[in-house]
Coordinates of N, CA and C in Angstrom, one line a residue:
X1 N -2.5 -10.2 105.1 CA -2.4 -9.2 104.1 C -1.1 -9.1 103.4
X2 N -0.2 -9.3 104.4 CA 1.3 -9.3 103.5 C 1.6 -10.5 102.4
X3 N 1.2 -11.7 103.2 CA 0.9 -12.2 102.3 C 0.6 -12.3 100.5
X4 N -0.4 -11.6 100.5 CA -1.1 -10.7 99.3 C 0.0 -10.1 98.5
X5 N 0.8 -9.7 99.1 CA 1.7 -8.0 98.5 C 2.9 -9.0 98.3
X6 N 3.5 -8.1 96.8 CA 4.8 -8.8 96.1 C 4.8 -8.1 96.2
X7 N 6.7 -7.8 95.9 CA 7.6 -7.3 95.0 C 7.3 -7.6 93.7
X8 N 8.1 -6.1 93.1 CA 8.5 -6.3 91.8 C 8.9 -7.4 91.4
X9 N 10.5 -7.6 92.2 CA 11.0 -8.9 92.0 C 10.4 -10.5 92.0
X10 N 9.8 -10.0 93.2 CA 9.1 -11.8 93.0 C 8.1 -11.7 92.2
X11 N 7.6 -10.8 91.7 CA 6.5 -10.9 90.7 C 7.3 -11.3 89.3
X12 N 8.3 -11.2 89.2 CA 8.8 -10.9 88.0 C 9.7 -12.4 88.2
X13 N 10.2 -12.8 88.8 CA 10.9 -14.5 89.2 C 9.2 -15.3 88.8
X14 N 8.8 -15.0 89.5 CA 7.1 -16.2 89.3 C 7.0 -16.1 88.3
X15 N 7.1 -14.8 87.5 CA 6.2 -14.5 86.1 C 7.4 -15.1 85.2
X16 N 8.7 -15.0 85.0 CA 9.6 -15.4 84.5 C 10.4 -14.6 83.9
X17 N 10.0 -13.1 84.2 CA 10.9 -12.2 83.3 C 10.7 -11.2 83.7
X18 N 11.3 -10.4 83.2 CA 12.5 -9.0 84.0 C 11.8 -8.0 84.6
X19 N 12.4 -7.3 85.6 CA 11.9 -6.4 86.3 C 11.6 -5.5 85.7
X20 N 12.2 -4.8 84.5 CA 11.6 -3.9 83.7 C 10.8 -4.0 83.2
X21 N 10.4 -5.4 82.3 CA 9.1 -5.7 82.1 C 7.4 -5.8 82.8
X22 N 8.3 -6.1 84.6 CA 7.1 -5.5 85.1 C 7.1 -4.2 85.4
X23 N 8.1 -3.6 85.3 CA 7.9 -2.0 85.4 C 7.1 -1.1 84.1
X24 N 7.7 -2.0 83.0 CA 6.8 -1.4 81.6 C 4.9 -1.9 82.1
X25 N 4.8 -3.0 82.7 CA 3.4 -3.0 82.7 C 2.6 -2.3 83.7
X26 N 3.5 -1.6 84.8 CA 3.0 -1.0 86.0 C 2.3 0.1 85.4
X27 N 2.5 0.7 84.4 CA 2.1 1.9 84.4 C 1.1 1.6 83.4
X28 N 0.7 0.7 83.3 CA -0.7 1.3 82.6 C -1.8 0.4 83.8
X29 N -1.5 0.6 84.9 CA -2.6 0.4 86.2 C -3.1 1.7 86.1
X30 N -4.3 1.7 86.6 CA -5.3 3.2 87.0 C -4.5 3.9 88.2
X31 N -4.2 2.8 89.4 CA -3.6 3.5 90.5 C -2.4 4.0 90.9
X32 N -2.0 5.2 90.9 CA -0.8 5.9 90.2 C -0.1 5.7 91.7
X33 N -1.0 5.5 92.7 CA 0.1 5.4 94.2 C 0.1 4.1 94.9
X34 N 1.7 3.7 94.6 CA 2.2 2.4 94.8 C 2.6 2.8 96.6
X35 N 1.9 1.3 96.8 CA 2.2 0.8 98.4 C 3.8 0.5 98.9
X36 N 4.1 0.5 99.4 CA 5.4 0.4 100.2 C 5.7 -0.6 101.4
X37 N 6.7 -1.1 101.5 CA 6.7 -2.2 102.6 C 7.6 -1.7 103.3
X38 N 8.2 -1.7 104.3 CA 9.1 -1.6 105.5 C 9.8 -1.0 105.7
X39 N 10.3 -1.5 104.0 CA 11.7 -1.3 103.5 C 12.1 -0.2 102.6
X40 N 10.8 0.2 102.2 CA 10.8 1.1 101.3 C 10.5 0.4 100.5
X41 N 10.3 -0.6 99.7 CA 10.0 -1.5 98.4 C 8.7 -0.8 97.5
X42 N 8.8 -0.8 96.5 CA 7.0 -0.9 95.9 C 6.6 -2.6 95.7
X43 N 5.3 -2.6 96.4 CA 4.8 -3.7 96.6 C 3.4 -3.7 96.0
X44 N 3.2 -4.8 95.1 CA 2.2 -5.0 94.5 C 0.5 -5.7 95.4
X45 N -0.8 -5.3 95.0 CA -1.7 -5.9 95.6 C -1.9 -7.3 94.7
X46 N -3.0 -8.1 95.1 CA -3.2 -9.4 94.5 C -4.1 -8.7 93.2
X47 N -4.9 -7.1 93.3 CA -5.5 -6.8 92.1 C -4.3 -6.5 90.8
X48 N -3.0 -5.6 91.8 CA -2.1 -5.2 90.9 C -1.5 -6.1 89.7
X49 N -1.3 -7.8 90.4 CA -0.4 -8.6 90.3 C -1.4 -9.6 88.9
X50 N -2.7 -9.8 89.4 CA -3.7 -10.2 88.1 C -3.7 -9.7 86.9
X51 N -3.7 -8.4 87.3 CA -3.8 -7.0 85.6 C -2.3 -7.1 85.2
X52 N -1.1 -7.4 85.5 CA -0.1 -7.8 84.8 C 0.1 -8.8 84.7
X53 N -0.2 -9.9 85.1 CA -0.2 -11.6 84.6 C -0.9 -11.5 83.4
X54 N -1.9 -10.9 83.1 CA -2.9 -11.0 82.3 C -1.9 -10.2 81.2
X55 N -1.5 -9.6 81.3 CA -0.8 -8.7 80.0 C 0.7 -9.5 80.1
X56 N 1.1 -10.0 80.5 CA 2.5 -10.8 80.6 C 1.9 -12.2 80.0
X57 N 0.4 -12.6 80.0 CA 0.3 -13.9 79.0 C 0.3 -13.5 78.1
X58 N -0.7 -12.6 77.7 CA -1.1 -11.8 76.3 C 0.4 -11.8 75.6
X59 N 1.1 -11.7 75.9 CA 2.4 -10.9 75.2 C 3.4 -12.3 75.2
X60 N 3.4 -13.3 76.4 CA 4.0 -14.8 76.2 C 2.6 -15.8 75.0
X61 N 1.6 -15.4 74.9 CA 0.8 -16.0 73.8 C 1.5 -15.8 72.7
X62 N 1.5 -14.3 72.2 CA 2.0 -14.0 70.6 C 3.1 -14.0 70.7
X63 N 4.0 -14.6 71.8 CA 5.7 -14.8 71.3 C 5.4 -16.3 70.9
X64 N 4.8 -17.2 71.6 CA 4.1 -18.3 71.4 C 4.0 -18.8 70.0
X65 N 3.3 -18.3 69.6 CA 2.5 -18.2 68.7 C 3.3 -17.5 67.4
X66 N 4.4 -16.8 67.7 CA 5.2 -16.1 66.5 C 6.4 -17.5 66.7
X67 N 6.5 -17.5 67.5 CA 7.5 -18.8 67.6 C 7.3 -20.5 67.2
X68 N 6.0 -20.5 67.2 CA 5.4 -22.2 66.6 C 5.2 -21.7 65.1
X69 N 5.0 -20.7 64.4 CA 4.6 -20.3 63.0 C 5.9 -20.6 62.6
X70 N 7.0 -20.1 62.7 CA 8.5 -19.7 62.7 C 8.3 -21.1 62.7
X71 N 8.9 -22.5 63.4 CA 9.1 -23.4 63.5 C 8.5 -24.3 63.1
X72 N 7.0 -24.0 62.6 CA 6.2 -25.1 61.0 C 6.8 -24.3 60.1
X73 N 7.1 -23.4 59.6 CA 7.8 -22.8 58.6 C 9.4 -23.6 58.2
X74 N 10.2 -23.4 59.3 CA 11.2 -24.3 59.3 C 11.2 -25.4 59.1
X75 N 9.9 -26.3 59.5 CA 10.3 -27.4 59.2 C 9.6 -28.1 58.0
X76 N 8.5 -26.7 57.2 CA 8.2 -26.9 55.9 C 9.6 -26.9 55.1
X77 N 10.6 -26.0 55.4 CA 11.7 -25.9 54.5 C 12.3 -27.2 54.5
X78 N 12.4 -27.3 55.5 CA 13.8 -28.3 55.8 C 12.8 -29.8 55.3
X79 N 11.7 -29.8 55.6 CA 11.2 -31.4 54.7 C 11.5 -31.4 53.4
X80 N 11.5 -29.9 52.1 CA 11.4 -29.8 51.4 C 12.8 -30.0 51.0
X81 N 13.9 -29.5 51.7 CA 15.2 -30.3 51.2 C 15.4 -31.5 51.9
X82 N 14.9 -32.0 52.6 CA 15.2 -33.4 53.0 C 14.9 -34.1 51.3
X83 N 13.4 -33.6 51.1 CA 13.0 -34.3 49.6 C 13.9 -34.4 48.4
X84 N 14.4 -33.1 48.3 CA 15.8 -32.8 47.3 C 16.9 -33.3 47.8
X85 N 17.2 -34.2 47.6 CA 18.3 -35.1 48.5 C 20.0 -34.2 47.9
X86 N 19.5 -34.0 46.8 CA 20.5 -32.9 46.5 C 21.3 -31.4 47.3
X87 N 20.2 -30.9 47.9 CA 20.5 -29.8 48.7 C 20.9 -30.2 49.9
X88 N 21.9 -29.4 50.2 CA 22.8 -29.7 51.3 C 23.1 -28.1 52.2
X89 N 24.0 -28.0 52.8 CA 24.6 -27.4 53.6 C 25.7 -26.6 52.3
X90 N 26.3 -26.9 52.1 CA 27.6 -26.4 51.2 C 26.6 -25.8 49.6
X91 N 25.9 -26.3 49.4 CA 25.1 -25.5 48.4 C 24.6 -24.3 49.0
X92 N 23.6 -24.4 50.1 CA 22.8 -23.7 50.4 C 24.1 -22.5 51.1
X93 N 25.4 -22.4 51.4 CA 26.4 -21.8 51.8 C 27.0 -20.5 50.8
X94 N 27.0 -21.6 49.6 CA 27.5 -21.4 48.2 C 27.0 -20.1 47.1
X95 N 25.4 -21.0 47.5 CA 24.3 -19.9 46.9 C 24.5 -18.7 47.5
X96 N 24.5 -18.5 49.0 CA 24.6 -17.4 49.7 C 26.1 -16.1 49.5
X97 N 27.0 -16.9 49.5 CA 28.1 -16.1 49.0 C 28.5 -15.7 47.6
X98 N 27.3 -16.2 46.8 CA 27.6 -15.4 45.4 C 26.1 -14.6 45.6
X99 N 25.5 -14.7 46.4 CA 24.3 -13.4 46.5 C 25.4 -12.6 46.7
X100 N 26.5 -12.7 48.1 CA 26.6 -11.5 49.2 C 27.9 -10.9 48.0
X101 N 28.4 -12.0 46.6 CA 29.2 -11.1 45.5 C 28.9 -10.8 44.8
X102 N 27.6 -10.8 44.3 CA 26.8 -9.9 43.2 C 26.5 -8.8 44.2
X103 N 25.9 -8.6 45.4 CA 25.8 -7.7 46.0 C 26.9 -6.4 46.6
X104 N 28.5 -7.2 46.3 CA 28.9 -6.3 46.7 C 29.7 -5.9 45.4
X105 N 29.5 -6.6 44.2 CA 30.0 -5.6 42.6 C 29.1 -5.0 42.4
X106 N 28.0 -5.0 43.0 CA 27.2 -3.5 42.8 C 27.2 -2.6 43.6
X107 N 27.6 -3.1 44.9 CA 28.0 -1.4 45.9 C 29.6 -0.8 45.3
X108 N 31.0 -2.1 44.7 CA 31.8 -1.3 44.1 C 31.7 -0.6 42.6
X109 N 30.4 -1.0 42.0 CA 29.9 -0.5 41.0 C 29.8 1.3 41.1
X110 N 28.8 1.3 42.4 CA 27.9 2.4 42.4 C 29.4 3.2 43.2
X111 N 30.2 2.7 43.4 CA 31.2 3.3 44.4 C 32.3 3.9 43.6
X112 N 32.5 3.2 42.6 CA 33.7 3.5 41.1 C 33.0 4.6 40.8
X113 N 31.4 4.7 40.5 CA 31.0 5.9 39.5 C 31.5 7.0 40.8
X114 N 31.3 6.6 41.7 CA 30.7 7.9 43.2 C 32.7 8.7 42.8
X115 N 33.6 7.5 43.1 CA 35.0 8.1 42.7 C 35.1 9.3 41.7
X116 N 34.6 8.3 40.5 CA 34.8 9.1 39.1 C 34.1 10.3 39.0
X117 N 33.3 10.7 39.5 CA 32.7 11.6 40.3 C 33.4 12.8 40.4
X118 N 33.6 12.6 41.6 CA 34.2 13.1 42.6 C 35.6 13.6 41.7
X119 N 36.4 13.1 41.3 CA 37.6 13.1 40.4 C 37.2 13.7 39.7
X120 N 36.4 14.0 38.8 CA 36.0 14.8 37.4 C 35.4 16.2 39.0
X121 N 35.0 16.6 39.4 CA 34.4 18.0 40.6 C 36.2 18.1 41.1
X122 N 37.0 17.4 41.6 CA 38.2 18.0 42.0 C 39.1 18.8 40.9
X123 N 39.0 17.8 39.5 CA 39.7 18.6 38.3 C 39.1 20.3 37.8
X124 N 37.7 20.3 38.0 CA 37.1 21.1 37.5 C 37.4 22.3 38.5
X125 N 37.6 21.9 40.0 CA 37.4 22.9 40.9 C 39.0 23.7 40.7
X126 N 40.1 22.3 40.6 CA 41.4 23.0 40.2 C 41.7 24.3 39.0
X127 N 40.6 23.5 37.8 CA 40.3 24.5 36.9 C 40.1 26.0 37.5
X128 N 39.2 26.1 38.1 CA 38.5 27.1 38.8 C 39.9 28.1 39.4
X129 N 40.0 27.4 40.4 CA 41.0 27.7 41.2 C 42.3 28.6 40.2
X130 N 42.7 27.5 39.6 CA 44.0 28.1 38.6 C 43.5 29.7 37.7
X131 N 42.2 29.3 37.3 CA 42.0 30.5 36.4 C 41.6 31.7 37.6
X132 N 41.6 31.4 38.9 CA 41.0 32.8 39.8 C 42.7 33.1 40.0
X133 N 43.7 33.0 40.0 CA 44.6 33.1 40.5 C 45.2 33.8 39.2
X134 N 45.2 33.8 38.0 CA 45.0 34.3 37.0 C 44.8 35.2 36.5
X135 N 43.7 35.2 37.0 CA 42.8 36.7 37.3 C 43.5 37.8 38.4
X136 N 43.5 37.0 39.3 CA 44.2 37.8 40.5 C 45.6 38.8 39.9
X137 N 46.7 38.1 39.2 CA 47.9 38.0 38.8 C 47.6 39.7 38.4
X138 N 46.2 39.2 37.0 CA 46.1 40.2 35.8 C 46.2 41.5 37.0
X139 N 45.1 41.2 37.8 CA 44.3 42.4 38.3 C 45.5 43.0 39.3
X140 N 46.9 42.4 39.5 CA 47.6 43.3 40.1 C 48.5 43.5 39.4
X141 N 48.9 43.0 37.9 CA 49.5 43.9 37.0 C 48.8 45.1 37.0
X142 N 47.3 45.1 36.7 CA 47.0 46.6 36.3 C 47.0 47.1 36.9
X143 N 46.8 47.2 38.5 CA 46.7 47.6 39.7 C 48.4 48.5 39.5
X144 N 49.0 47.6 39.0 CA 50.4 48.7 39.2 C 50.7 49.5 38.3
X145 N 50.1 49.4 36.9 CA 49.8 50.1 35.7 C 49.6 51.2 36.0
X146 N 48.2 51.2 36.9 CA 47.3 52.5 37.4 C 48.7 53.0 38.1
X147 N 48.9 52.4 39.1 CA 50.0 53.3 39.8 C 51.1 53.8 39.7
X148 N 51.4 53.6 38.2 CA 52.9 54.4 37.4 C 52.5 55.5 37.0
X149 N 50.7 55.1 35.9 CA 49.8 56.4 35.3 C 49.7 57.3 36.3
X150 N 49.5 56.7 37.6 CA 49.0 58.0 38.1 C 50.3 59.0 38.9
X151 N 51.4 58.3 39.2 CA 52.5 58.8 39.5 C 53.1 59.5 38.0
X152 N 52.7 59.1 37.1 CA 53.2 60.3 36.1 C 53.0 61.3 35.8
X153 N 51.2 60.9 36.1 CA 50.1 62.1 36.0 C 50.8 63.3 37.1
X154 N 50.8 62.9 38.4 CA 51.5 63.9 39.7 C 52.6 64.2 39.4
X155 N 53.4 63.7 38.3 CA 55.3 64.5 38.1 C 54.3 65.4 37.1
X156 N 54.0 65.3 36.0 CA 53.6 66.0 35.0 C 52.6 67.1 35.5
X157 N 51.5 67.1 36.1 CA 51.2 68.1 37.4 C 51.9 68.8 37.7
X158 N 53.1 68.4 38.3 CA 54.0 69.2 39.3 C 54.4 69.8 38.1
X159 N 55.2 69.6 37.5 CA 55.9 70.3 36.5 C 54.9 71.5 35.9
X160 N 53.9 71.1 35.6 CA 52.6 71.9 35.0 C 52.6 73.4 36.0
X161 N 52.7 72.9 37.2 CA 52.4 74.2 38.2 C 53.5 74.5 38.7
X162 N 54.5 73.5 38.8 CA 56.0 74.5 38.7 C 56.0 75.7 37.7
X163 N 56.3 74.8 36.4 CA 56.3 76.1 35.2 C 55.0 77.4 35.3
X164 N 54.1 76.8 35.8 CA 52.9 78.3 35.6 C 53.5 78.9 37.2
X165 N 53.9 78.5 38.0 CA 54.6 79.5 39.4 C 56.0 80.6 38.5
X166 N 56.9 79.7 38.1 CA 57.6 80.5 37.3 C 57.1 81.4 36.3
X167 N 56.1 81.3 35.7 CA 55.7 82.4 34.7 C 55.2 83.6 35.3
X168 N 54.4 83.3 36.6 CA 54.1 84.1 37.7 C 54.7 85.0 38.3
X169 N 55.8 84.1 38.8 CA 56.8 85.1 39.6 C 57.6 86.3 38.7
X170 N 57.6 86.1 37.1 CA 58.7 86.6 36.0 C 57.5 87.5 35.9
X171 N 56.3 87.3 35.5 CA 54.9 88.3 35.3 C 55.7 89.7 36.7
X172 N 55.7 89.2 38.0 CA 55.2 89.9 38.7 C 56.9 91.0 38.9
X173 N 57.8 90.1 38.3 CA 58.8 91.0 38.2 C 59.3 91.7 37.6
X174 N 58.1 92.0 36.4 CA 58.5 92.7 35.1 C 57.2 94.1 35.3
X175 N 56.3 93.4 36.4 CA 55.3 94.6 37.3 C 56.3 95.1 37.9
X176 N 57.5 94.6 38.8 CA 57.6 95.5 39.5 C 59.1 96.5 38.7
X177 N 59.9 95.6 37.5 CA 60.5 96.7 36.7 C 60.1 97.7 35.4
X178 N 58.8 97.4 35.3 CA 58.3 98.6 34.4 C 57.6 99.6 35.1
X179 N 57.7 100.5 35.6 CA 57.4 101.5 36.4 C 56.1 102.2 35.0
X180 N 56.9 102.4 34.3 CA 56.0 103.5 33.2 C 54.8 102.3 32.4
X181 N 54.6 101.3 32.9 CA 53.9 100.5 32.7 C 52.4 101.1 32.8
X182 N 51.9 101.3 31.9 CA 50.1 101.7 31.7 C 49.1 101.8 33.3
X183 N 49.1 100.2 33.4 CA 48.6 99.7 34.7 C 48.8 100.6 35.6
X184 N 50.4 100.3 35.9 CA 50.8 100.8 37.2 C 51.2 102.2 37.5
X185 N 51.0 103.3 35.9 CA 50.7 104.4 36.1 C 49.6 104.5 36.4
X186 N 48.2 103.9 36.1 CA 47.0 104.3 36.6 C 47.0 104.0 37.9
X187 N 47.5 103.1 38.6 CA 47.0 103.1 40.0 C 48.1 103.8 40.7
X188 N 49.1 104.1 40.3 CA 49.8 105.2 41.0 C 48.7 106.7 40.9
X189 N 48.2 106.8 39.8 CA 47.3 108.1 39.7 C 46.3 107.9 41.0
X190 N 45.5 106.9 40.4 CA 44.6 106.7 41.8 C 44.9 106.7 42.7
X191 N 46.0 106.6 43.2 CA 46.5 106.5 44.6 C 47.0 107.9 44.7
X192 N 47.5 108.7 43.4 CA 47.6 110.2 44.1 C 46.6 111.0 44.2
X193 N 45.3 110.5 43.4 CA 44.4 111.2 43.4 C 43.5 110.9 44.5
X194 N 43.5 109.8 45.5 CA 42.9 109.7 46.4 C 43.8 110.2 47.4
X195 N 45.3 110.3 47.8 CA 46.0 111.0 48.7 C 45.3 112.7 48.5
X196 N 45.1 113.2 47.3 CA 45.0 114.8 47.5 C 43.8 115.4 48.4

C-alpha cells in the first residue's frame, strides 16, 4: 500500500514540475481529507496521482501545442527572409529603432503640450493669487478707514454729551439761583400747602 502513496514531491519530480503546480491541482479533487505518512507528509493515493497526471498533460498538451504553432510561425518568417536575401539582422534592428523614435516623438509630443499646460494653470493661478492679495490689501485699508470713522464718531459723541452734561449742570444751577423762579415757587407752595 505504501507503495501506492507519493508525495507531493515525488509526484511533482516524476511529473516534471513544481510543487505548487501540484498543489494548484490538488484542490480540485472531490476529497478534501489528505492522508498523511509518518512524517506528517500529505501523501497522494494512486486515484489521487491519475486525476493530476491527467490535468498536468492537458495543460503540457496546449503548452505543446502553443509552442509548435509559435515555431511553424517562426520558421514561416525566417524562410521568408532567407528568400529576401536582402533582409538581414541590422535592417531588421534598424527598422525597430526608428519605430521605438517615432514612438517616443510622440510621447515628447504629448509631453511638451502636458508642460505647456501646466505652465499656462501655474501663470493663471499666480494671476489669481496676486489679485486675492490685492484684495486683501484693499480690504484692510478700509478696515482701518472704518476704524478712524468710527473713533471720530466716539470723540464727537463724547463731545456731544460732554457739552449737553454741561448745559445740564448750568440748567440746574440757575434752578438752584433763581429762587423767585415760577417753577420753584409753585413747588415751594405745594410743599407748604401739603406741610399745613
Amino acid at each position: 500500500m505504501s507503495e501506492n502513496l507519493k508525495t507531493i514531491r515525488d509526484l511533482a519530480e516524476e511529473l516534471g514540475v513544481s510543487k505548487q503546480a501540484i498543489q494548484y491541482h490538488i484542490k480540485y479533487l472531490t476529497n478534501k481529507d489528505r492522508q498523511t505518512n509518518d512524517k506528517g507528509v500529505i501523501v497522494l493515493s494512486s486515484e489521487e496521482q491519475r486525476f493530476i497526471r491527467s490535468r498536468v498533460d492537458k495543460q503540457t498538451n496546449k503548452r505543446t501545442d502553443k509552442n509548435q504553432a509559435n515555431k511553424r510561425q517562426t520558421d514561416k518568417q525566417a524562410n521568408g527572409f532567407d528568400n529576401k536575401k536582402e533582409w538581414n539582422v541590422d535592417q531588421y534592428l534598424l527598422s525597430e529603432i526608428e519605430g521605438v523614435r517615432k514612438n517616443r516623438d510622440k510621447q515628447l509630443a504629448v509631453k511638451d503640450k502636458q508642460l505647456e499646460n501646466k505652465d499656462l494653470q501655474i501663470s493663471q493661478l499666480q494671476n489669481l493669487l496676486d489679485q486675492q492679495q490685492r484684495l486683501a490689501l484693499q480690504d484692510k485699508k478700509l478696515l482701518e478707514e472704518y476704524k478712524a470713522e468710527i473713533k471720530d464718531l466716539k470723540a464727537l459723541t463724547a463731545q456731544t454729551q460732554s457739552s449737553t452734561d454741561e448745559q445740564g449742570s448750568v440748567n440746574e444751577q440757575s434752578d438752584v439761583e433763581e429762587p423767585n423762579h415760577p417753577q420753584t415757587a409753585k413747588s415751594k407752595k405745594w410743599w407748604r400747602f401739603y406741610k399745613t
